[in-house]
PDB file of C-alpha atoms in Angstrom:
ATOM      1  CA  MET G  22     145.010 124.325  97.957  1.00  0.00           C
ATOM      2  CA  LYS G  23     142.977 125.755 100.847  1.00  0.00           C
ATOM      3  CA  MET G  24     143.641 122.661 102.960  1.00  0.00           C
ATOM      4  CA  THR G  25     147.381 122.848 102.213  1.00  0.00           C
ATOM      5  CA  LYS G  26     147.542 126.503 103.277  1.00  0.00           C
ATOM      6  CA  GLU G  27     145.646 125.730 106.477  1.00  0.00           C
ATOM      7  CA  LEU G  28     148.021 122.855 107.253  1.00  0.00           C
ATOM      8  CA  LEU G  29     151.120 125.004 106.658  1.00  0.00           C
ATOM      9  CA  LYS G  30     149.652 127.740 108.869  1.00  0.00           C
ATOM     10  CA  TRP G  31     148.965 125.190 111.629  1.00  0.00           C
ATOM     11  CA  ILE G  32     152.529 123.818 111.398  1.00  0.00           C
ATOM     12  CA  ASP G  33     153.987 127.339 111.499  1.00  0.00           C
ATOM     13  CA  GLN G  34     151.965 128.123 114.630  1.00  0.00           C
ATOM     14  CA  SER G  35     152.911 124.828 116.357  1.00  0.00           C
ATOM     15  CA  PRO G  36     156.643 125.001 117.128  1.00  0.00           C
ATOM     16  CA  THR G  37     156.332 122.666 120.150  1.00  0.00           C
ATOM     17  CA  ALA G  38     154.057 119.831 121.247  1.00  0.00           C
ATOM     18  CA  PHE G  39     152.360 122.241 123.678  1.00  0.00           C
ATOM     19  CA  HIS G  40     151.421 124.583 120.842  1.00  0.00           C
ATOM     20  CA  ALA G  41     150.371 121.704 118.575  1.00  0.00           C
ATOM     21  CA  VAL G  42     147.921 120.439 121.205  1.00  0.00           C
ATOM     22  CA  GLN G  43     146.569 123.906 121.987  1.00  0.00           C
ATOM     23  CA  ASN G  44     145.998 124.686 118.303  1.00  0.00           C
ATOM     24  CA  SER G  45     144.354 121.295 117.763  1.00  0.00           C
ATOM     25  CA  VAL G  46     142.084 121.824 120.771  1.00  0.00           C
ATOM     26  CA  GLU G  47     140.967 125.167 119.332  1.00  0.00           C
ATOM     27  CA  LEU G  48     140.070 123.432 116.041  1.00  0.00           C
ATOM     28  CA  LEU G  49     138.130 120.747 117.897  1.00  0.00           C
ATOM     29  CA  GLN G  50     136.216 123.319 119.954  1.00  0.00           C
ATOM     30  CA  GLN G  51     135.328 125.244 116.794  1.00  0.00           C
ATOM     31  CA  ASN G  52     133.780 122.008 115.503  1.00  0.00           C
ATOM     32  CA  GLY G  53     131.699 121.324 118.604  1.00  0.00           C
ATOM     33  CA  PHE G  54     133.958 118.872 120.486  1.00  0.00           C
ATOM     34  CA  GLU G  55     133.603 118.804 124.269  1.00  0.00           C
ATOM     35  CA  GLU G  56     136.518 118.428 126.703  1.00  0.00           C
ATOM     36  CA  LEU G  57     136.623 115.430 129.052  1.00  0.00           C
ATOM     37  CA  PHE G  58     138.831 114.987 132.117  1.00  0.00           C
ATOM     38  CA  GLU G  59     140.542 111.744 133.123  1.00  0.00           C
ATOM     39  CA  GLY G  60     139.528 112.047 136.779  1.00  0.00           C
ATOM     40  CA  ASN G  61     135.824 112.509 136.097  1.00  0.00           C
ATOM     41  CA  ARG G  62     133.042 110.104 135.156  1.00  0.00           C
ATOM     42  CA  TRP G  63     132.238 110.496 131.461  1.00  0.00           C
ATOM     43  CA  ASN G  64     128.716 110.936 130.154  1.00  0.00           C
ATOM     44  CA  ILE G  65     129.161 110.004 126.488  1.00  0.00           C
ATOM     45  CA  GLN G  66     126.321 110.761 124.088  1.00  0.00           C
ATOM     46  CA  ALA G  67     125.752 109.437 120.585  1.00  0.00           C
ATOM     47  CA  GLY G  68     126.582 111.821 117.761  1.00  0.00           C
ATOM     48  CA  LYS G  69     128.905 114.026 119.825  1.00  0.00           C
ATOM     49  CA  GLY G  70     132.671 114.597 119.673  1.00  0.00           C
ATOM     50  CA  TYR G  71     134.987 114.631 122.681  1.00  0.00           C
ATOM     51  CA  TYR G  72     138.655 115.161 123.487  1.00  0.00           C
ATOM     52  CA  VAL G  73     141.088 114.573 126.360  1.00  0.00           C
ATOM     53  CA  THR G  74     144.489 116.183 126.931  1.00  0.00           C
ATOM     54  CA  ARG G  75     147.377 115.204 129.168  1.00  0.00           C
ATOM     55  CA  ASN G  76     150.313 117.402 130.232  1.00  0.00           C
ATOM     56  CA  GLN G  77     149.347 119.896 127.492  1.00  0.00           C
ATOM     57  CA  SER G  78     151.369 117.734 125.089  1.00  0.00           C
ATOM     58  CA  SER G  79     149.092 114.757 124.314  1.00  0.00           C
ATOM     59  CA  LEU G  80     145.631 114.765 122.812  1.00  0.00           C
ATOM     60  CA  ILE G  81     142.993 112.120 122.105  1.00  0.00           C
ATOM     61  CA  ALA G  82     139.822 113.053 120.221  1.00  0.00           C
ATOM     62  CA  PHE G  83     136.916 110.877 119.157  1.00  0.00           C
ATOM     63  CA  ARG G  84     133.392 111.107 117.838  1.00  0.00           C
ATOM     64  CA  VAL G  85     130.602 108.748 118.928  1.00  0.00           C
ATOM     65  CA  PRO G  86     128.423 107.548 116.026  1.00  0.00           C
ATOM     66  CA  VAL G  87     124.657 108.018 116.153  1.00  0.00           C
ATOM     67  CA  ALA G  88     123.951 104.396 115.219  1.00  0.00           C
ATOM     68  CA  SER G  89     125.557 101.289 116.708  1.00  0.00           C
ATOM     69  CA  PRO G  90     129.152 101.122 115.415  1.00  0.00           C
ATOM     70  CA  ARG G  91     130.211  98.284 113.131  1.00  0.00           C
ATOM     71  CA  GLY G  92     133.880  99.090 113.546  1.00  0.00           C
ATOM     72  CA  PHE G  93     136.235 101.948 114.260  1.00  0.00           C
ATOM     73  CA  MET G  94     139.219 103.747 112.742  1.00  0.00           C
ATOM     74  CA  ILE G  95     142.263 105.061 114.623  1.00  0.00           C
ATOM     75  CA  THR G  96     144.606 107.731 113.281  1.00  0.00           C
ATOM     76  CA  ALA G  97     147.745 108.596 115.253  1.00  0.00           C
ATOM     77  CA  SER G  98     150.442 111.229 114.889  1.00  0.00           C
ATOM     78  CA  HIS G  99     153.274 112.918 116.766  1.00  0.00           C
ATOM     79  CA  THR G 100     152.743 116.300 118.372  1.00  0.00           C
ATOM     80  CA  ASP G 101     156.495 116.673 118.909  1.00  0.00           C
ATOM     81  CA  SER G 102     159.445 116.934 116.515  1.00  0.00           C
ATOM     82  CA  PRO G 103     163.265 116.843 116.711  1.00  0.00           C
ATOM     83  CA  MET G 104     164.640 119.950 118.427  1.00  0.00           C
ATOM     84  CA  PHE G 105     166.954 121.163 121.160  1.00  0.00           C
ATOM     85  CA  LYS G 106     165.559 121.366 124.713  1.00  0.00           C
ATOM     86  CA  LEU G 107     166.950 123.879 127.161  1.00  0.00           C
ATOM     87  CA  LYS G 108     168.444 122.414 130.329  1.00  0.00           C
ATOM     88  CA  PRO G 109     167.489 123.813 133.770  1.00  0.00           C
ATOM     89  CA  GLU G 110     170.804 125.708 133.897  1.00  0.00           C
ATOM     90  CA  VAL G 111     170.086 127.523 130.673  1.00  0.00           C
ATOM     91  CA  LEU G 112     173.187 129.687 130.165  1.00  0.00           C
ATOM     92  CA  SER G 113     176.620 128.356 129.251  1.00  0.00           C
ATOM     93  CA  PRO G 114     179.464 130.908 128.884  1.00  0.00           C
ATOM     94  CA  SER G 115     181.774 130.303 125.930  1.00  0.00           C
ATOM     95  CA  PRO G 116     185.585 130.676 125.999  1.00  0.00           C
ATOM     96  CA  CYS G 117     185.306 133.916 123.986  1.00  0.00           C
ATOM     97  CA  GLY G 118     182.869 135.549 126.421  1.00  0.00           C
ATOM     98  CA  LEU G 119     179.630 134.955 124.479  1.00  0.00           C
ATOM     99  CA  LEU G 120     176.604 133.472 126.213  1.00  0.00           C
ATOM    100  CA  ARG G 121     175.298 130.187 124.837  1.00  0.00           C
ATOM    101  CA  LEU G 122     172.157 128.270 125.739  1.00  0.00           C
ATOM    102  CA  ASN G 123     172.753 124.965 127.481  1.00  0.00           C
ATOM    103  CA  THR G 124     170.765 122.426 125.460  1.00  0.00           C
ATOM    104  CA  GLU G 125     170.214 118.719 124.954  1.00  0.00           C
ATOM    105  CA  LEU G 126     169.021 117.044 121.782  1.00  0.00           C
ATOM    106  CA  TYR G 127     165.393 115.913 121.719  1.00  0.00           C
ATOM    107  CA  GLY G 128     164.550 113.357 119.033  1.00  0.00           C
ATOM    108  CA  GLY G 129     166.502 112.306 115.972  1.00  0.00           C
ATOM    109  CA  ALA G 130     167.759 115.463 114.277  1.00  0.00           C
ATOM    110  CA  ILE G 131     169.897 115.962 111.159  1.00  0.00           C
ATOM    111  CA  LEU G 132     172.453 118.075 112.992  1.00  0.00           C
ATOM    112  CA  PRO G 133     174.113 119.992 110.091  1.00  0.00           C
ATOM    113  CA  SER G 134     170.716 121.372 109.050  1.00  0.00           C
ATOM    114  CA  TRP G 135     170.589 123.350 112.320  1.00  0.00           C
ATOM    115  CA  LEU G 136     173.846 125.223 111.674  1.00  0.00           C
ATOM    116  CA  ASP G 137     174.256 128.791 110.376  1.00  0.00           C
ATOM    117  CA  ARG G 138     170.559 129.604 110.306  1.00  0.00           C
ATOM    118  CA  PRO G 139     168.412 131.877 112.501  1.00  0.00           C
ATOM    119  CA  LEU G 140     166.643 130.037 115.311  1.00  0.00           C
ATOM    120  CA  SER G 141     163.936 131.006 117.772  1.00  0.00           C
ATOM    121  CA  LEU G 142     162.522 129.851 121.126  1.00  0.00           C
ATOM    122  CA  ALA G 143     159.145 128.473 122.141  1.00  0.00           C
ATOM    123  CA  GLY G 144     157.635 126.319 124.862  1.00  0.00           C
ATOM    124  CA  ARG G 145     155.814 126.345 128.184  1.00  0.00           C
ATOM    125  CA  VAL G 146     156.409 128.568 131.210  1.00  0.00           C
ATOM    126  CA  ILE G 147     155.063 127.943 134.720  1.00  0.00           C
ATOM    127  CA  ILE G 148     153.930 131.159 136.414  1.00  0.00           C
ATOM    128  CA  GLY G 149     153.319 131.254 140.177  1.00  0.00           C
ATOM    129  CA  HIS G 150     151.817 134.183 142.068  1.00  0.00           C
ATOM    130  CA  ASP G 151     150.135 134.256 145.502  1.00  0.00           C
ATOM    131  CA  GLY G 152     150.009 130.455 145.616  1.00  0.00           C
ATOM    132  CA  VAL G 153     148.302 130.162 142.210  1.00  0.00           C
ATOM    133  CA  PHE G 154     150.163 128.406 139.387  1.00  0.00           C
ATOM    134  CA  GLU G 155     149.483 128.728 135.687  1.00  0.00           C
ATOM    135  CA  ALA G 156     151.077 127.205 132.587  1.00  0.00           C
ATOM    136  CA  ARG G 157     151.525 129.768 129.811  1.00  0.00           C
ATOM    137  CA  LEU G 158     152.776 129.117 126.286  1.00  0.00           C
ATOM    138  CA  VAL G 159     155.385 131.356 124.695  1.00  0.00           C
ATOM    139  CA  ASN G 160     156.473 131.584 121.065  1.00  0.00           C
ATOM    140  CA  PHE G 161     158.994 134.311 120.273  1.00  0.00           C
ATOM    141  CA  ASP G 162     158.624 133.650 116.527  1.00  0.00           C
ATOM    142  CA  ARG G 163     161.610 135.814 115.605  1.00  0.00           C
ATOM    143  CA  ASP G 164     165.327 135.368 114.941  1.00  0.00           C
ATOM    144  CA  MET G 165     167.125 135.125 118.302  1.00  0.00           C
ATOM    145  CA  LEU G 166     169.833 132.450 118.173  1.00  0.00           C
ATOM    146  CA  ILE G 167     172.336 130.793 115.889  1.00  0.00           C
ATOM    147  CA  ILE G 168     174.476 127.653 116.044  1.00  0.00           C
ATOM    148  CA  PRO G 169     177.502 128.650 113.951  1.00  0.00           C
ATOM    149  CA  ASN G 170     179.940 126.471 112.097  1.00  0.00           C
ATOM    150  CA  VAL G 171     183.569 127.196 112.889  1.00  0.00           C
ATOM    151  CA  ALA G 172     185.978 128.332 110.193  1.00  0.00           C
ATOM    152  CA  ILE G 173     187.516 125.626 107.991  1.00  0.00           C
ATOM    153  CA  HIS G 174     191.007 126.069 109.483  1.00  0.00           C
ATOM    154  CA  GLN G 175     189.522 125.244 112.904  1.00  0.00           C
ATOM    155  CA  ASN G 176     187.849 122.094 111.635  1.00  0.00           C
ATOM    156  CA  ARG G 177     189.719 120.569 108.694  1.00  0.00           C
ATOM    157  CA  LYS G 178     187.565 117.412 108.766  1.00  0.00           C
ATOM    158  CA  ILE G 179     184.254 119.162 108.149  1.00  0.00           C
ATOM    159  CA  ASN G 180     184.091 118.094 104.479  1.00  0.00           C
ATOM    160  CA  SER G 181     185.190 114.496 105.002  1.00  0.00           C
ATOM    161  CA  GLY G 182     182.608 113.324 107.519  1.00  0.00           C
ATOM    162  CA  PHE G 183     182.352 114.773 110.997  1.00  0.00           C
ATOM    163  CA  GLU G 184     180.781 113.675 114.298  1.00  0.00           C
ATOM    164  CA  TYR G 185     179.241 116.620 116.114  1.00  0.00           C
ATOM    165  CA  ASN G 186     179.823 116.784 119.854  1.00  0.00           C
ATOM    166  CA  LEU G 187     176.497 118.141 121.138  1.00  0.00           C
ATOM    167  CA  ALA G 188     178.070 119.842 124.151  1.00  0.00           C
ATOM    168  CA  VAL G 189     180.721 121.587 122.043  1.00  0.00           C
ATOM    169  CA  TYR G 190     179.435 122.280 118.528  1.00  0.00           C
ATOM    170  CA  MET G 191     175.643 122.432 118.924  1.00  0.00           C
ATOM    171  CA  LEU G 192     175.081 125.077 121.620  1.00  0.00           C
ATOM    172  CA  PRO G 193     173.250 128.136 120.225  1.00  0.00           C
ATOM    173  CA  LEU G 194     174.717 131.598 120.747  1.00  0.00           C
ATOM    174  CA  PHE G 195     172.371 133.781 122.784  1.00  0.00           C
ATOM    175  CA  SER G 196     174.081 137.090 123.550  1.00  0.00           C
ATOM    176  CA  ASP G 197     177.358 138.998 123.642  1.00  0.00           C
ATOM    177  CA  ASP G 198     176.232 140.633 126.896  1.00  0.00           C
ATOM    178  CA  PRO G 199     177.497 138.632 129.892  1.00  0.00           C
ATOM    179  CA  LYS G 200     174.661 140.075 132.002  1.00  0.00           C
ATOM    180  CA  ALA G 201     171.886 138.995 129.619  1.00  0.00           C
ATOM    181  CA  SER G 202     169.043 137.037 131.237  1.00  0.00           C
ATOM    182  CA  LEU G 203     166.839 134.575 129.371  1.00  0.00           C
ATOM    183  CA  LYS G 204     164.317 134.581 132.228  1.00  0.00           C
ATOM    184  CA  ALA G 205     164.009 138.370 131.973  1.00  0.00           C
ATOM    185  CA  LEU G 206     163.460 138.055 128.225  1.00  0.00           C
ATOM    186  CA  VAL G 207     160.720 135.445 128.730  1.00  0.00           C
ATOM    187  CA  ALA G 208     159.103 137.544 131.466  1.00  0.00           C
ATOM    188  CA  LYS G 209     158.984 140.560 129.154  1.00  0.00           C
ATOM    189  CA  GLU G 210     157.459 138.487 126.346  1.00  0.00           C
ATOM    190  CA  LEU G 211     154.713 137.187 128.667  1.00  0.00           C
ATOM    191  CA  ALA G 212     154.291 140.530 130.489  1.00  0.00           C
ATOM    192  CA  VAL G 213     154.930 138.967 133.911  1.00  0.00           C
ATOM    193  CA  ASP G 214     157.410 139.509 136.733  1.00  0.00           C
ATOM    194  CA  ALA G 215     160.586 137.450 136.311  1.00  0.00           C
ATOM    195  CA  ASP G 216     160.362 136.399 139.971  1.00  0.00           C
ATOM    196  CA  ASP G 217     156.989 134.773 139.223  1.00  0.00           C
ATOM    197  CA  ILE G 218     158.531 132.345 136.712  1.00  0.00           C
ATOM    198  CA  MET G 219     158.775 128.998 138.521  1.00  0.00           C
ATOM    199  CA  GLY G 220     159.986 126.866 135.626  1.00  0.00           C
ATOM    200  CA  MET G 221     160.437 126.757 131.853  1.00  0.00           C
ATOM    201  CA  ASP G 222     160.104 123.991 129.236  1.00  0.00           C
ATOM    202  CA  LEU G 223     161.688 125.791 126.304  1.00  0.00           C
ATOM    203  CA  TYR G 224     162.863 124.471 122.955  1.00  0.00           C
TER     204      TYR G 224
END
């Protein structure tokens, strides 16, 4: 039961691959694993655990046995999951004046399961100030968006099999304020200046 609760907590705190790797690294560090870097020469010692990350989204961890190994075991898993990735031009005005987020599908999603439910935002933000760049993770972890179904009289085929056009039916509503700014919202969440945000990998 304890392990199940810990797993569910980890999943809840890992909405993107970036968060999954960061949370896994924290677990490894708590258990004495040491970070290695791809560009450096490695000094591997028997009985110790090590890990390597790449792009904040991939992680390899291993432990060196004390005695000479007779074999080895590999376990692999995804850090990512199906979701919608924001495009560089994040806002897309709708015909009725609402602001939508301009997204593309990442992975193999069951599209109807995303409709009519509260959605949030999370990902990685690149901050640049005085020539120094830093990657910061953000997780709003609150209801912010929704991808609504249209009324039945606007889509009579909804109950007889329907192919969702991603650019028409699957864009999340963001705001009814035409002046709303996602970058300003992210800057406030991270307590930084909006002008210092150089790029965003948000999902």
